Structure formats: structure tokens, C-alpha cells
CSV table of C-alpha atoms and ligand atoms in Angstrom, one decimal:
chain,number,residue,atom,x,y,z
A,369,UNK,CA,76.0,75.7,-21.4
A,370,UNK,CA,76.9,76.9,-24.9
A,371,UNK,CA,74.9,79.6,-26.6
A,372,UNK,CA,72.9,77.1,-28.7
A,373,UNK,CA,71.7,75.1,-25.7
A,374,UNK,CA,68.4,75.3,-24.0
A,375,UNK,CA,66.2,77.1,-26.6
A,376,UNK,CA,62.6,76.9,-27.5
A,377,UNK,CA,62.5,76.5,-31.3
A,378,UNK,CA,60.1,75.5,-34.0
A,379,UNK,CA,61.0,73.9,-37.4
A,380,UNK,CA,58.5,74.7,-40.0
A,381,UNK,CA,58.4,74.0,-43.7
A,382,UNK,CA,56.6,71.9,-46.3
A,383,UNK,CA,56.5,68.1,-46.0
A,384,UNK,CA,59.9,66.7,-47.1
A,385,UNK,CA,61.8,70.0,-46.4
A,386,UNK,CA,64.0,68.1,-44.0
A,387,UNK,CA,62.5,69.1,-40.6
A,388,UNK,CA,62.8,65.6,-39.2
A,389,UNK,CA,66.4,65.1,-40.5
A,390,UNK,CA,67.5,68.5,-39.2
A,391,UNK,CA,65.7,68.0,-35.8
A,392,UNK,CA,67.6,64.7,-35.2
A,393,UNK,CA,70.9,66.4,-36.0
A,394,UNK,CA,70.2,69.5,-33.9
A,395,UNK,CA,68.9,68.1,-30.6
A,396,UNK,CA,72.3,66.7,-29.5
A,397,UNK,CA,73.8,70.2,-29.9
A,398,UNK,CA,70.8,72.0,-28.4
A,399,UNK,CA,70.4,69.6,-25.5
A,400,UNK,CA,66.6,69.8,-25.8
A,401,UNK,CA,64.0,67.1,-26.6
A,402,UNK,CA,62.9,66.7,-30.2
A,403,UNK,CA,59.1,66.9,-30.2
A,404,UNK,CA,57.6,65.6,-33.4
A,405,UNK,CA,53.8,65.4,-33.5
A,406,UNK,CA,54.0,63.1,-36.5
A,407,UNK,CA,56.3,60.7,-34.4
A,408,UNK,CA,53.9,60.9,-31.4
A,409,UNK,CA,50.9,60.1,-33.6
A,410,UNK,CA,52.7,57.2,-35.3
A,411,UNK,CA,53.7,55.9,-31.8
A,412,UNK,CA,50.1,56.1,-30.6
A,413,UNK,CA,49.0,54.2,-33.7
A,414,UNK,CA,51.7,51.5,-33.2
A,415,UNK,CA,50.4,51.0,-29.7
A,416,UNK,CA,46.8,50.7,-31.1
A,417,UNK,CA,45.3,53.4,-28.9
A,418,UNK,CA,41.9,54.8,-30.0
A,419,UNK,CA,43.5,58.2,-30.7
A,420,UNK,CA,46.3,56.5,-32.7
A,421,UNK,CA,44.0,54.5,-34.9
A,422,UNK,CA,41.7,57.5,-35.7
A,423,UNK,CA,44.8,59.6,-36.4
A,424,UNK,CA,46.3,56.9,-38.5
A,425,UNK,CA,43.4,56.8,-41.0
A,426,UNK,CA,43.7,60.6,-41.5
A,427,UNK,CA,47.5,60.5,-41.8
A,428,UNK,CA,47.5,57.8,-44.5
A,429,UNK,CA,45.4,60.1,-46.7
A,430,UNK,CA,47.6,63.1,-46.0
A,431,UNK,CA,44.9,64.8,-44.0
A,432,UNK,CA,45.6,66.8,-40.8
A,433,UNK,CA,44.6,65.4,-37.4
A,434,UNK,CA,42.2,67.7,-35.6
A,435,UNK,CA,43.7,70.7,-33.8
A,436,UNK,CA,42.3,69.8,-30.4
A,437,UNK,CA,44.0,66.4,-30.5
A,438,UNK,CA,47.5,67.6,-31.4
A,439,UNK,CA,47.2,70.7,-29.2
A,440,UNK,CA,46.4,68.4,-26.2
A,441,UNK,CA,49.4,66.1,-27.0
A,442,UNK,CA,51.8,69.0,-27.3
A,443,UNK,CA,50.6,70.8,-24.2
A,444,UNK,CA,51.2,67.7,-22.2
A,445,UNK,CA,54.6,67.0,-23.8
A,446,UNK,CA,56.0,70.5,-23.2
A,447,UNK,CA,55.0,70.3,-19.6
A,448,UNK,CA,57.3,67.2,-19.1
A,449,UNK,CA,60.4,67.9,-17.0
A,450,UNK,CA,62.8,67.3,-19.9
A,451,UNK,CA,61.2,70.2,-21.9
A,452,UNK,CA,61.5,72.7,-19.0
A,453,UNK,CA,64.9,73.9,-20.4
A,454,UNK,CA,63.8,74.1,-24.0
A,455,UNK,CA,62.5,72.1,-26.9
A,456,UNK,CA,62.6,71.6,-30.6
A,457,UNK,CA,59.2,71.3,-32.2
A,458,UNK,CA,58.9,69.6,-35.6
A,459,UNK,CA,55.6,69.4,-37.4
A,460,UNK,CA,53.8,71.5,-34.9
A,461,UNK,CA,52.2,74.0,-35.1
A,462,UNK,CA,50.7,73.2,-38.5
A,463,UNK,CA,47.7,75.5,-38.4
A,464,UNK,CA,47.1,79.0,-37.1
A,465,UNK,CA,44.9,77.8,-34.2
A,466,UNK,CA,47.7,75.5,-33.2
A,467,UNK,CA,50.2,78.4,-33.3
A,468,UNK,CA,47.8,80.5,-31.1
A,469,UNK,CA,47.3,77.7,-28.6
A,470,UNK,CA,51.1,77.2,-28.3
A,471,UNK,CA,51.5,80.9,-27.7
A,472,UNK,CA,48.8,80.9,-25.1
A,473,UNK,CA,50.4,77.9,-23.3
A,474,UNK,CA,53.8,79.5,-23.2
A,475,UNK,CA,52.6,82.9,-22.2
A,476,UNK,CA,50.7,81.5,-19.3
A,477,UNK,CA,54.0,80.2,-17.9
A,478,UNK,CA,55.8,83.4,-18.8
A,479,UNK,CA,57.8,81.6,-21.5
A,480,UNK,CA,58.6,82.6,-25.1
A,481,UNK,CA,59.9,81.1,-28.3
A,482,UNK,CA,63.5,81.9,-29.3
A,483,UNK,CA,63.0,81.4,-33.1
A,484,UNK,CA,60.9,79.8,-35.8
A,485,UNK,CA,63.1,78.3,-38.5
A,486,UNK,CA,61.4,78.1,-41.9
A,487,UNK,CA,63.1,75.5,-44.2
A,488,UNK,CA,62.1,76.5,-47.7
A,489,UNK,CA,61.8,74.2,-50.7
A,490,UNK,CA,59.6,74.2,-53.8
A,491,UNK,CA,56.6,71.9,-54.4
A,492,UNK,CA,58.4,70.0,-57.2
A,493,UNK,CA,61.3,69.2,-54.8
A,494,UNK,CA,58.8,68.1,-52.2
A,495,UNK,CA,57.4,65.3,-54.4
A,496,UNK,CA,60.8,64.1,-55.5
A,497,UNK,CA,62.1,64.0,-51.9
A,498,UNK,CA,59.1,62.4,-50.3
A,499,UNK,CA,58.5,59.6,-52.8
A,500,UNK,CA,62.2,58.7,-52.5
A,501,UNK,CA,62.2,58.9,-48.7
A,502,UNK,CA,63.0,55.8,-46.6
A,503,UNK,CA,63.4,55.4,-42.9
A,504,UNK,CA,65.1,52.9,-40.6
A,505,UNK,CA,62.2,52.0,-38.3
A,506,UNK,CA,64.5,51.1,-35.4
A,507,UNK,CA,66.7,54.3,-35.2
A,508,UNK,CA,64.4,56.7,-37.0
A,509,UNK,CA,67.3,57.6,-39.4
A,510,UNK,CA,66.0,59.1,-42.7
A,511,UNK,CA,67.4,58.3,-46.1
A,512,UNK,CA,66.6,59.0,-49.8
A,513,UNK,CA,66.9,56.3,-52.4
A,514,UNK,CA,69.0,58.5,-54.7
A,515,UNK,CA,70.4,61.4,-52.7
A,516,UNK,CA,71.3,59.6,-49.5
A,517,UNK,CA,70.9,55.9,-50.0
A,518,UNK,CA,70.9,53.7,-46.9
A,519,UNK,CA,73.8,51.3,-46.3
A,520,UNK,CA,73.1,47.8,-47.6
A,521,UNK,CA,72.9,46.3,-44.2
A,522,UNK,CA,70.2,48.8,-43.0
A,523,UNK,CA,66.6,47.7,-43.5
A,524,UNK,CA,64.4,50.7,-44.4
A,525,UNK,CA,60.7,51.2,-44.9
A,526,UNK,CA,58.6,53.7,-46.7
A,527,UNK,CA,56.1,55.7,-44.6
A,528,UNK,CA,52.5,54.9,-45.6
A,529,UNK,CA,51.8,58.6,-46.3
A,530,UNK,CA,54.8,59.0,-48.6
A,531,UNK,CA,52.9,58.0,-51.7
A,532,UNK,CA,52.4,60.5,-54.5
A,533,UNK,CA,48.7,60.9,-53.8
A,534,UNK,CA,49.1,61.5,-50.1
A,535,UNK,CA,51.9,63.9,-50.8
A,536,UNK,CA,49.7,66.0,-53.1
A,537,UNK,CA,47.1,66.2,-50.4
A,538,UNK,CA,49.7,67.1,-47.8
A,539,UNK,CA,51.0,69.9,-50.1
A,540,UNK,CA,47.5,71.4,-50.4
A,541,UNK,CA,47.1,71.2,-46.7
A,542,UNK,CA,50.4,72.8,-46.2
A,543,UNK,CA,49.6,75.8,-48.5
A,544,UNK,CA,46.1,76.3,-47.1
A,545,UNK,CA,46.5,75.5,-43.4
A,546,UNK,CA,50.2,75.7,-42.5
A,547,UNK,CA,51.5,78.5,-44.6
A,548,UNK,CA,49.4,81.1,-42.6
A,549,UNK,CA,51.6,80.5,-39.6
A,550,UNK,CA,54.5,82.1,-41.5
A,551,UNK,CA,53.1,85.7,-41.3
A,552,UNK,CA,52.0,85.0,-37.7
A,553,UNK,CA,55.6,84.4,-36.6
A,554,UNK,CA,57.0,87.0,-39.0
A,555,UNK,CA,55.0,89.7,-37.3
A,556,UNK,CA,56.5,88.7,-34.0
A,557,UNK,CA,60.0,89.0,-35.4
A,558,UNK,CA,60.7,85.3,-34.8
A,559,UNK,CA,60.9,83.9,-38.3
A,560,UNK,CA,64.3,82.9,-39.8
A,561,UNK,CA,64.5,81.4,-43.3
A,562,UNK,CA,67.0,78.8,-44.5
A,563,UNK,CA,67.4,77.4,-48.0
A,564,UNK,CA,66.2,73.8,-47.8
A,565,UNK,CA,67.7,72.8,-51.2
A,566,UNK,CA,71.2,72.8,-49.7
A,567,UNK,CA,72.8,69.7,-48.4
A,568,UNK,CA,71.8,68.4,-44.9
A,569,UNK,CA,75.1,69.6,-43.5
A,570,UNK,CA,74.8,73.0,-45.0
A,571,UNK,CA,71.2,73.4,-43.7
A,572,UNK,CA,72.3,72.3,-40.2
A,573,UNK,CA,75.1,74.8,-40.2
A,574,UNK,CA,72.8,77.6,-41.4
A,575,UNK,CA,70.3,76.8,-38.6
A,576,UNK,CA,73.1,76.7,-35.9
A,577,UNK,CA,74.3,80.1,-37.2
A,578,UNK,CA,70.7,81.5,-37.1
A,579,UNK,CA,70.1,80.5,-33.5
A,580,UNK,CA,73.4,81.3,-32.0
B,464,LIG,P1,54.9,64.5,-40.2
B,464,LIG,O1,55.6,63.3,-39.6
B,464,LIG,O2,55.2,65.7,-39.4
B,464,LIG,O3,55.0,64.6,-41.6
B,464,LIG,O4,53.3,64.2,-39.9
B,464,LIG,C1,52.7,63.1,-40.5
B,464,LIG,C2,51.2,63.3,-40.5
B,464,LIG,O5,50.8,63.4,-39.1
B,464,LIG,C3,50.6,64.6,-41.1
B,464,LIG,O6,50.4,64.5,-42.5
B,464,LIG,C4,49.3,64.7,-40.3
B,464,LIG,O7,48.3,63.8,-40.8
B,464,LIG,C5,49.7,64.3,-38.9
B,464,LIG,N1,50.2,65.4,-38.1
B,464,LIG,C6,51.4,65.6,-37.6
B,464,LIG,N2,51.6,66.7,-37.0
B,464,LIG,C7,50.3,67.3,-37.1
B,464,LIG,C8,49.8,68.6,-36.6
B,464,LIG,N3,50.6,69.4,-35.9
B,464,LIG,N4,48.5,68.9,-36.9
B,464,LIG,C9,47.8,68.0,-37.6
B,464,LIG,N5,48.2,66.8,-38.0
B,464,LIG,C10,49.5,66.5,-37.8
């Protein structure tokens, strides 16, 4: 095992900061599962479950899904065998009650987080990045129409909540509901910041240096 493997990490930051992109790049190195509540909710929606359909309506507007729903999903997911040796959480926690519930679940099993990586970008960059974001629905690979255009042969789609209106709502939610988890983790000495304006390679490198 190398020194970056088997950690319990969280990626936090505004929508469009690059959490999903970085998580996909990091999990191979870290040898832990990528746990994205957004991906889990989109999968539930695609399956047409009641939870997925209810969540989908909120997601399209840029609203948050209720805490008890996502906390339940994550509690179950981190109890799966593949997460026993660590995990990379992306998009969770997104509220202070979610952060507290995660803490309680880990403490109960005598576990702790290794680090919370805060990918920082400004609101103006968020809107540019998100409205240009495209994804390959088959592989999950993420592109940007200008900054990282997909190869011609790759069919990409735009997420339903990547419209300007939904992004504005998501930013308000981020500042009101998610930003309060930053001081929560800072007080515990777990928070590590990286400059999310840098290239994806530079951000990956900075994160690997932080967690090594
Ligand atoms: P993401 O893929 O992380 O950008 O999440 C997309 C959408 O899923 C969010 O805008 C929320 O509607 C919902 N969602 C994802 N994770 C959470 C969470 N931890 N708490 C509440 N809602 C969430």
C-alpha cells in the first residue's frame, strides 16, 4: 500500500469547482470508492424509484435533497465492504447536519476522516464552468465546451441542472447551507485548501501532495 491509499477523504467546494473531475482522477490512486451523492441520486432517478423521482424534481431546480434522505444513502454506502478501507466523498456533506451525521456514524465505529479538501473557485467562474459543462453519459467523463472539449466521436450531454437559473440557485444554497461546513472542519484541523482555478492536472497534483 502506498501512502495515498486507503484514506477517508471529502472533496468540498462550490458546484463546478471540479469535485467530480478530481474524484474520478483520484480514486485509482487512492484505491477507494468514489461516493458521489449526486451520482447516487441520478442513478435512483434513472431507475425510476420513488426516492429518485422526488429527488430529481428538487435537483432540476438546484434545490437540495432533504438531509435525512442523503444521510440514509451515505450511511448505507459507507457500510459496504468496499468502503471499509477508505472512501472519497464528493458532494456530501452539503449541510452542517449532514457533516454532523457523518461524524457520528464514523465515531460510532471508531473511525475518523483523514482530510477535507476544499477546492476553491469564485462565483463568476462557477457560472462559466457549469454552463459549459458536458458529460459522457456512458463513462461519466466530464468535459467543458471551451476549456476541455470532448473528442468529436464522443457523444456528450448537458446535466438538467447545469442551466444558468439552476446554477444561481445552487450557488445560493452553497453559500447558505454548504459553506458552514468549512469552519466545522477547520476547527477540527482537517481542512486543506486547493486553488480550483488551476488546470485539472495541477489540482490533482496539489491534492495528492496534501494527502500524502
Ligand atoms: P452534484 O452532482 O453533487 O452537483 O449534485 C446534484 C444535485 O443533487 C444537487 O444540486 C442536489 O440537488 C442533489 N444533491 C447531491 N448531493 C446532495 C447532498 N449531499 N445533499 C442534498 N442534496 C444533494
